[in-house]
């Protein structure tokens, strides 16, 4: 065989040997799937349970009803995935556990941290997506599922399950509670000064609790009454201040101490200036700061002062200027302002007619039969029209 033919035969044999694996090896030519990425989670503080939030207190700093959840996504080589990789999480029971994300400063109309979701996603930063777990009304076991596309093969999905427990939380409570003995007081039209058992005083208890529902051992609240034209408040007498009796010290607003979670206020139907009080509503406002979370708290209670007699005209009083009045053409003052003060049987001012009423409830008459100096009344009636004469009806 010539040399070139021998060379060709050897080349063909080598090619065949390579094609069939040379009699050994790993089966030749098959490709294995790339290694998968991975997911990990971390609940801050290692928390695995929260008390149920039966009072539905909104999220606040240091509240016991929420905790931060971090989910990390890594490539197969252990490096973090690119920023902006979305991680989805969902809860198996929204009545027990809800989810939220970090607040987005670009959305100034809402706070995403306080927006609760059953399913939500967040982008990664340095491989980590941040979420928040919030307890809700019902206790129970909940599964939180996190998922994201595999960074090594996007057609695959990485997934992990986070077990969590919501335990039975404290019974529903208010951090500021206002409990008046009653909310209706009689009008103190004669300005009777305070005394124990007075019908013009209502004892009111203020209760303060922290975010966990426990009574505060100490602290302060701010007290305000509005309007103060018909009301004031006082407190229990302090035995340390022997010169004054705080029960008699009537004020409209102030800072008061909490003792063992309680504060006793006395709400008075009494004007600080000693003037008669009139029927109408007023509001007690209590404000405070939660010592645990720093949240500003506020609660209001509406009271009503009522007349002790039907709110119908019983007496009328004429109020007039003391200036001298001269007849027409004399060159002196010929105009005098007069007002009618109409009160009910308890000496309280009767209410104004309701809007739209067409009746006139006061009549003015000049009883002298002569014309004299041309005296007339001028006023405005219920229809809003100017009226003039020796006898007029006005509202």
Coordinates of C-alpha atoms in Angstrom, one line a residue:
X1 CA 0.0 0.0 0.0
X2 CA 1.4 3.4 -0.9
X3 CA 2.3 5.7 1.9
X4 CA -0.5 8.2 1.2
X5 CA -3.1 5.4 1.3
X6 CA -1.7 4.2 4.7
X7 CA -1.9 7.7 6.0
X8 CA -5.5 8.1 4.8
X9 CA -6.5 4.8 6.5
X10 CA -4.9 5.8 9.8
X11 CA -6.7 9.1 9.6
X12 CA -10.1 7.4 9.1
X13 CA -9.5 5.0 11.9
X14 CA -8.6 7.9 14.3
X15 CA -11.8 9.7 13.3
X16 CA -13.9 6.6 13.9
X17 CA -12.2 6.0 17.2
X18 CA -13.0 9.6 18.3
X19 CA -16.6 9.3 17.1
X20 CA -17.3 6.2 19.2
X21 CA -15.5 7.5 22.3
X22 CA -12.3 5.6 21.8
X23 CA -13.7 2.7 23.7
X24 CA -14.2 4.6 27.0
X25 CA -15.0 8.0 28.5
X26 CA -18.3 9.6 29.9
X27 CA -20.7 8.7 27.1
X28 CA -19.6 11.7 25.1
X29 CA -21.4 15.0 24.0
X30 CA -24.2 15.2 26.7
X31 CA -24.6 18.7 28.5
X32 CA -25.6 19.0 32.2
X33 CA -28.0 21.8 33.4
X34 CA -26.3 24.8 35.0
X35 CA -26.2 24.9 38.8
X36 CA -29.2 26.7 40.4
X37 CA -29.2 30.0 42.4
X38 CA -30.4 30.0 46.0
X39 CA -32.6 31.9 48.4
X40 CA -32.3 32.6 52.1
X41 CA -34.3 34.5 54.6
X42 CA -33.8 36.2 57.9
X43 CA -36.4 37.5 60.3
X44 CA -34.8 40.3 62.4
X45 CA -34.1 39.2 65.9
X46 CA -34.8 35.6 65.1
X47 CA -38.5 36.2 65.7
X48 CA -40.9 33.4 64.6
X49 CA -44.1 34.6 66.4
X50 CA -46.0 37.8 66.9
X51 CA -49.1 38.6 69.1
X52 CA -52.3 39.2 67.3
X53 CA -53.2 42.8 66.8
X54 CA -56.8 42.7 68.1
X55 CA -56.9 46.5 68.7
X56 CA -55.8 47.1 65.1
X57 CA -53.1 49.5 66.1
X58 CA -51.4 51.0 63.0
X59 CA -47.7 50.3 62.4
X60 CA -45.4 52.3 64.7
X61 CA -41.8 52.2 65.7
X62 CA -41.0 49.5 68.3
X63 CA -44.5 48.1 68.0
X64 CA -44.8 44.4 69.1
X65 CA -47.2 43.8 66.1
X66 CA -44.6 43.8 63.2
X67 CA -41.1 42.6 62.4
X68 CA -38.7 42.9 59.4
X69 CA -38.2 40.1 57.0
X70 CA -35.1 40.0 54.7
X71 CA -34.9 37.7 51.7
X72 CA -31.5 37.2 49.9
X73 CA -31.1 35.8 46.4
X74 CA -27.7 34.5 45.3
X75 CA -26.2 33.2 42.1
X76 CA -24.8 29.7 41.9
X77 CA -21.3 31.0 42.8
X78 CA -22.6 32.7 45.9
X79 CA -22.6 36.3 44.6
X80 CA -25.7 38.5 44.9
X81 CA -28.1 38.8 42.0
X82 CA -28.2 42.2 40.2
X83 CA -30.0 45.1 41.9
X84 CA -33.7 45.3 40.9
X85 CA -34.4 41.6 40.8
X86 CA -38.0 41.2 42.0
X87 CA -38.8 38.9 44.9
X88 CA -42.5 38.0 45.4
X89 CA -43.9 36.9 48.8
X90 CA -47.4 35.9 49.8
X91 CA -49.2 34.9 53.0
X92 CA -51.4 31.9 53.4
X93 CA -53.9 33.7 55.7
X94 CA -54.4 37.4 55.6
X95 CA -56.6 37.4 58.7
X96 CA -53.6 36.3 60.7
X97 CA -50.7 37.9 58.9
X98 CA -50.3 40.7 56.3
X99 CA -47.2 41.9 54.4
X100 CA -45.8 45.3 53.5
X101 CA -42.6 46.8 51.9
X102 CA -40.3 49.8 52.6
X103 CA -41.9 53.2 52.0
X104 CA -41.2 54.7 48.6
X105 CA -40.2 58.4 49.0
X106 CA -41.4 59.0 45.5
X107 CA -45.0 58.3 46.5
X108 CA -45.7 61.1 48.9
X109 CA -49.5 60.4 49.0
X110 CA -49.1 57.1 50.8
X111 CA -46.8 55.1 53.1
X112 CA -46.1 51.7 51.6
X113 CA -44.9 50.5 55.0
X114 CA -48.4 50.9 56.4
X115 CA -50.1 49.5 53.3
X116 CA -51.0 45.8 54.0
X117 CA -51.0 43.1 51.3
X118 CA -51.6 39.4 50.9
X119 CA -49.1 39.3 48.0
X120 CA -46.4 41.8 47.3
X121 CA -43.0 42.1 45.6
X122 CA -39.9 44.2 46.3
X123 CA -36.7 44.7 44.3
X124 CA -33.3 43.5 45.6
X125 CA -30.5 45.8 46.7
X126 CA -27.1 44.1 47.0
X127 CA -29.0 40.8 46.7
X128 CA -31.5 41.5 49.5
X129 CA -35.3 42.4 49.3
X130 CA -36.8 43.9 52.4
X131 CA -40.4 43.1 53.7
X132 CA -42.4 43.5 56.9
X133 CA -44.6 41.0 58.6
X134 CA -47.7 42.4 60.4
X135 CA -49.9 40.5 62.8
X136 CA -53.7 40.8 62.3
X137 CA -56.8 39.8 64.2
X138 CA -56.7 36.0 64.3
X139 CA -54.1 33.8 65.9
X140 CA -52.8 30.8 64.0
X141 CA -50.0 29.2 62.0
X142 CA -49.1 30.9 58.7
X143 CA -46.9 30.0 55.8
X144 CA -45.1 32.8 54.0
X145 CA -43.9 31.8 50.5
X146 CA -41.1 33.7 48.7
X147 CA -40.2 33.2 45.0
X148 CA -38.1 34.7 42.2
X149 CA -36.8 33.5 38.8
X150 CA -33.6 31.5 39.0
X151 CA -30.7 33.9 38.1
X152 CA -28.9 31.0 36.4
X153 CA -31.9 29.9 34.3
X154 CA -34.9 32.3 34.3
X155 CA -37.3 29.6 33.1
X156 CA -36.8 28.0 36.5
X157 CA -38.3 29.4 39.8
X158 CA -36.6 29.6 43.1
X159 CA -39.0 29.2 46.1
X160 CA -38.8 28.9 49.9
X161 CA -41.4 28.7 52.6
X162 CA -41.1 30.7 55.9
X163 CA -43.2 29.2 58.8
X164 CA -44.6 31.8 61.2
X165 CA -47.0 31.8 64.1
X166 CA -49.5 34.5 65.3
X167 CA -50.2 34.0 69.0
X168 CA -53.3 35.3 70.9
X169 CA -52.7 39.0 71.6
X170 CA -54.1 41.2 74.3
X171 CA -57.9 41.9 74.3
X172 CA -59.0 45.0 72.4
X173 CA -58.1 48.2 74.2
X174 CA -57.7 52.0 73.7
X175 CA -54.4 53.7 74.7
X176 CA -56.5 56.7 75.7
X177 CA -59.9 56.0 77.2
X178 CA -62.4 58.6 78.4
X179 CA -65.2 57.4 80.7
X180 CA -67.5 60.2 81.9
X181 CA -70.2 59.4 84.5
X182 CA -72.6 61.1 82.1
X183 CA -72.3 63.5 79.1
X184 CA -75.2 65.9 79.8
X185 CA -75.0 68.7 82.3
X186 CA -77.6 71.3 83.3
X187 CA -76.9 74.9 82.5
X188 CA -75.4 76.7 85.5
X189 CA -77.3 79.9 84.9
X190 CA -76.8 81.3 88.4
X191 CA -73.0 80.6 88.5
X192 CA -73.2 78.3 91.5
X193 CA -69.6 77.6 92.7
X194 CA -68.4 74.0 92.8
X195 CA -69.2 71.6 95.7
X196 CA -69.1 67.9 96.1
X197 CA -72.2 66.3 94.7
X198 CA -73.1 69.3 92.6
X199 CA -75.3 68.5 89.6
X200 CA -73.2 70.9 87.6
X201 CA -70.1 68.6 87.8
X202 CA -69.4 65.3 86.0
X203 CA -66.6 63.0 87.2
X204 CA -64.6 61.7 84.3
X205 CA -61.9 59.0 84.4
X206 CA -59.0 58.9 81.9
X207 CA -57.2 55.6 81.4
X208 CA -53.8 55.4 79.7
X209 CA -52.2 52.2 78.3
X210 CA -49.1 51.4 76.3
X211 CA -49.0 49.8 72.9
X212 CA -49.1 46.3 74.5
X213 CA -52.2 47.2 76.5
X214 CA -50.6 47.5 79.9
X215 CA -51.5 50.4 82.2
X216 CA -48.9 53.1 82.4
X217 CA -47.5 53.4 85.9
X218 CA -46.9 57.2 85.4
X219 CA -46.8 59.9 82.7
X220 CA -48.7 62.9 81.7
X221 CA -51.6 63.9 79.3
X222 CA -52.7 67.2 77.9
X223 CA -56.3 68.3 78.7
X224 CA -58.3 70.8 76.7
X225 CA -61.9 72.0 76.8
X226 CA -63.5 73.9 73.9
X227 CA -65.2 76.2 74.0
X228 CA -64.5 77.3 77.5
X229 CA -67.3 79.9 77.6
X230 CA -69.5 77.3 79.3
X231 CA -67.2 74.9 80.9
X232 CA -64.0 74.2 82.8
X233 CA -62.3 71.3 84.6
X234 CA -60.6 70.6 87.9
X235 CA -58.7 67.7 89.4
X236 CA -58.5 65.8 92.7
X237 CA -57.1 67.9 95.6
X238 CA -53.3 67.4 96.1
X239 CA -52.6 67.0 99.8
X240 CA -49.1 68.3 99.2
X241 CA -50.5 71.7 98.3
X242 CA -52.1 72.7 101.6
X243 CA -52.6 76.3 100.5
X244 CA -55.1 75.5 97.6
X245 CA -57.7 72.9 96.8
X246 CA -57.3 71.7 93.3
X247 CA -60.9 70.6 93.1
X248 CA -61.9 74.3 93.2
X249 CA -59.2 75.5 90.7
X250 CA -61.1 75.7 87.4
X251 CA -59.0 75.8 84.2
X252 CA -59.6 75.3 80.5
X253 CA -56.5 73.5 79.5
X254 CA -53.4 72.0 81.1
X255 CA -51.0 69.1 81.7
X256 CA -52.1 66.5 84.2
X257 CA -50.3 63.5 85.8
X258 CA -51.3 59.8 85.3
X259 CA -51.0 57.6 88.4
X260 CA -51.4 53.8 88.0
X261 CA -52.8 54.4 84.5
X262 CA -55.6 56.7 85.7
X263 CA -56.5 60.4 85.9
X264 CA -59.7 61.8 87.5
X265 CA -61.1 65.0 86.0
X266 CA -64.1 67.0 87.2
X267 CA -66.0 68.6 84.2
X268 CA -67.9 71.7 85.3
X269 CA -70.9 73.5 83.9
X270 CA -69.4 76.8 85.0
X271 CA -67.8 79.7 83.3
X272 CA -64.3 80.6 84.5
X273 CA -65.4 84.2 84.8
X274 CA -68.4 83.2 86.9
X275 CA -70.9 84.2 84.2
X276 CA -74.0 82.1 83.5
X277 CA -73.5 79.1 81.2
X278 CA -75.8 78.5 78.2
X279 CA -77.1 75.4 76.5
X280 CA -74.9 73.9 73.9
X281 CA -72.1 71.3 73.2
X282 CA -68.5 71.4 74.2
X283 CA -65.6 69.0 73.6
X284 CA -63.0 67.4 76.0
X285 CA -59.8 66.6 74.2
X286 CA -57.0 64.4 75.7
X287 CA -53.6 64.1 73.9
X288 CA -50.5 62.1 74.8
X289 CA -47.4 60.4 73.4
X290 CA -46.9 56.7 73.5
X291 CA -43.7 56.1 75.6
X292 CA -42.8 53.0 73.6
X293 CA -43.4 54.0 70.0
X294 CA -43.4 57.8 70.2
X295 CA -46.8 58.0 68.4
X296 CA -49.0 61.0 69.1
X297 CA -52.3 60.0 70.5
X298 CA -55.6 61.9 70.7
X299 CA -59.1 61.1 72.0
X300 CA -62.2 63.4 72.3
X301 CA -65.5 63.2 74.2
X302 CA -68.5 65.4 73.4
X303 CA -70.6 66.8 76.3
X304 CA -73.8 68.8 76.2
X305 CA -75.1 71.5 78.4
X306 CA -78.9 71.6 78.4
X307 CA -81.5 74.1 79.7
X308 CA -83.4 73.2 82.8
X309 CA -86.6 74.5 81.3
X310 CA -88.2 74.3 77.9
X311 CA -86.3 76.4 75.4
X312 CA -89.2 78.8 74.9
X313 CA -89.4 82.5 75.5
X314 CA -90.2 83.3 79.2
X315 CA -88.6 86.7 79.8
X316 CA -87.4 89.6 77.6
X317 CA -84.8 92.2 78.5
X318 CA -84.1 95.4 76.6
X319 CA -80.5 96.4 76.2
X320 CA -80.0 100.0 75.1
X321 CA -77.3 102.6 74.8
X322 CA -77.1 105.3 77.5
X323 CA -76.7 108.1 74.9
X324 CA -79.3 110.9 74.8
X325 CA -81.8 110.8 71.8
X326 CA -83.0 114.0 70.2
X327 CA -85.9 114.7 67.9
X328 CA -85.5 115.1 64.2
X329 CA -84.1 118.4 63.0
X330 CA -82.7 119.4 66.4
X331 CA -79.1 118.7 65.3
X332 CA -78.5 116.2 68.0
X333 CA -78.1 112.4 67.9
X334 CA -81.3 110.9 66.6
X335 CA -80.4 107.2 66.4
X336 CA -80.3 104.8 69.3
X337 CA -79.4 101.0 69.1
X338 CA -81.7 98.7 71.1
X339 CA -81.5 95.0 71.5
X340 CA -84.0 92.4 72.9
X341 CA -82.5 89.6 75.0
X342 CA -85.0 86.7 75.1
X343 CA -84.5 84.0 77.8
X344 CA -86.3 80.8 78.8
X345 CA -87.7 79.9 82.2
X346 CA -84.2 78.9 83.4
X347 CA -82.7 82.2 82.4
X348 CA -80.9 80.6 79.5
X349 CA -80.9 82.3 76.1
X350 CA -83.4 80.7 73.7
X351 CA -81.9 79.2 70.6
X352 CA -82.0 81.1 67.3
X353 CA -84.7 80.1 64.8
X354 CA -83.5 77.3 62.5
X355 CA -82.1 78.2 59.1
X356 CA -84.9 78.9 56.6
X357 CA -87.5 79.8 59.3
X358 CA -89.9 82.5 58.1
X359 CA -91.4 83.7 61.4
X360 CA -90.5 86.8 63.3
X361 CA -90.2 86.2 67.0
X362 CA -89.8 89.7 68.4
X363 CA -92.2 92.6 68.0
X364 CA -91.3 96.2 68.8
X365 CA -94.0 98.9 69.4
X366 CA -94.0 102.6 70.2
X367 CA -97.0 102.8 72.6
X368 CA -97.3 106.6 72.7
X369 CA -100.3 107.5 70.5
X370 CA -98.8 110.8 69.3
X371 CA -96.4 111.2 66.4
X372 CA -94.2 113.5 68.5
X373 CA -90.7 113.8 66.9
X374 CA -91.3 111.2 64.1
X375 CA -89.9 108.2 66.1
X376 CA -89.8 104.9 64.2
X377 CA -88.1 101.5 64.6
X378 CA -85.8 100.1 61.9
X379 CA -84.8 96.4 61.7
X380 CA -84.4 93.3 59.6
X381 CA -87.1 90.7 59.5
X382 CA -86.9 86.9 59.0
X383 CA -87.0 87.3 55.2
X384 CA -83.9 89.5 55.4
X385 CA -85.8 92.6 54.4
X386 CA -85.4 96.0 56.1
X387 CA -88.5 97.0 58.0
X388 CA -89.5 100.4 59.4
X389 CA -92.4 101.8 61.4
X390 CA -93.9 102.5 64.9
X391 CA -94.6 98.7 65.1
X392 CA -92.2 96.2 63.5
X393 CA -91.6 92.4 63.7
X394 CA -88.0 91.2 63.5
X395 CA -86.1 88.0 63.9

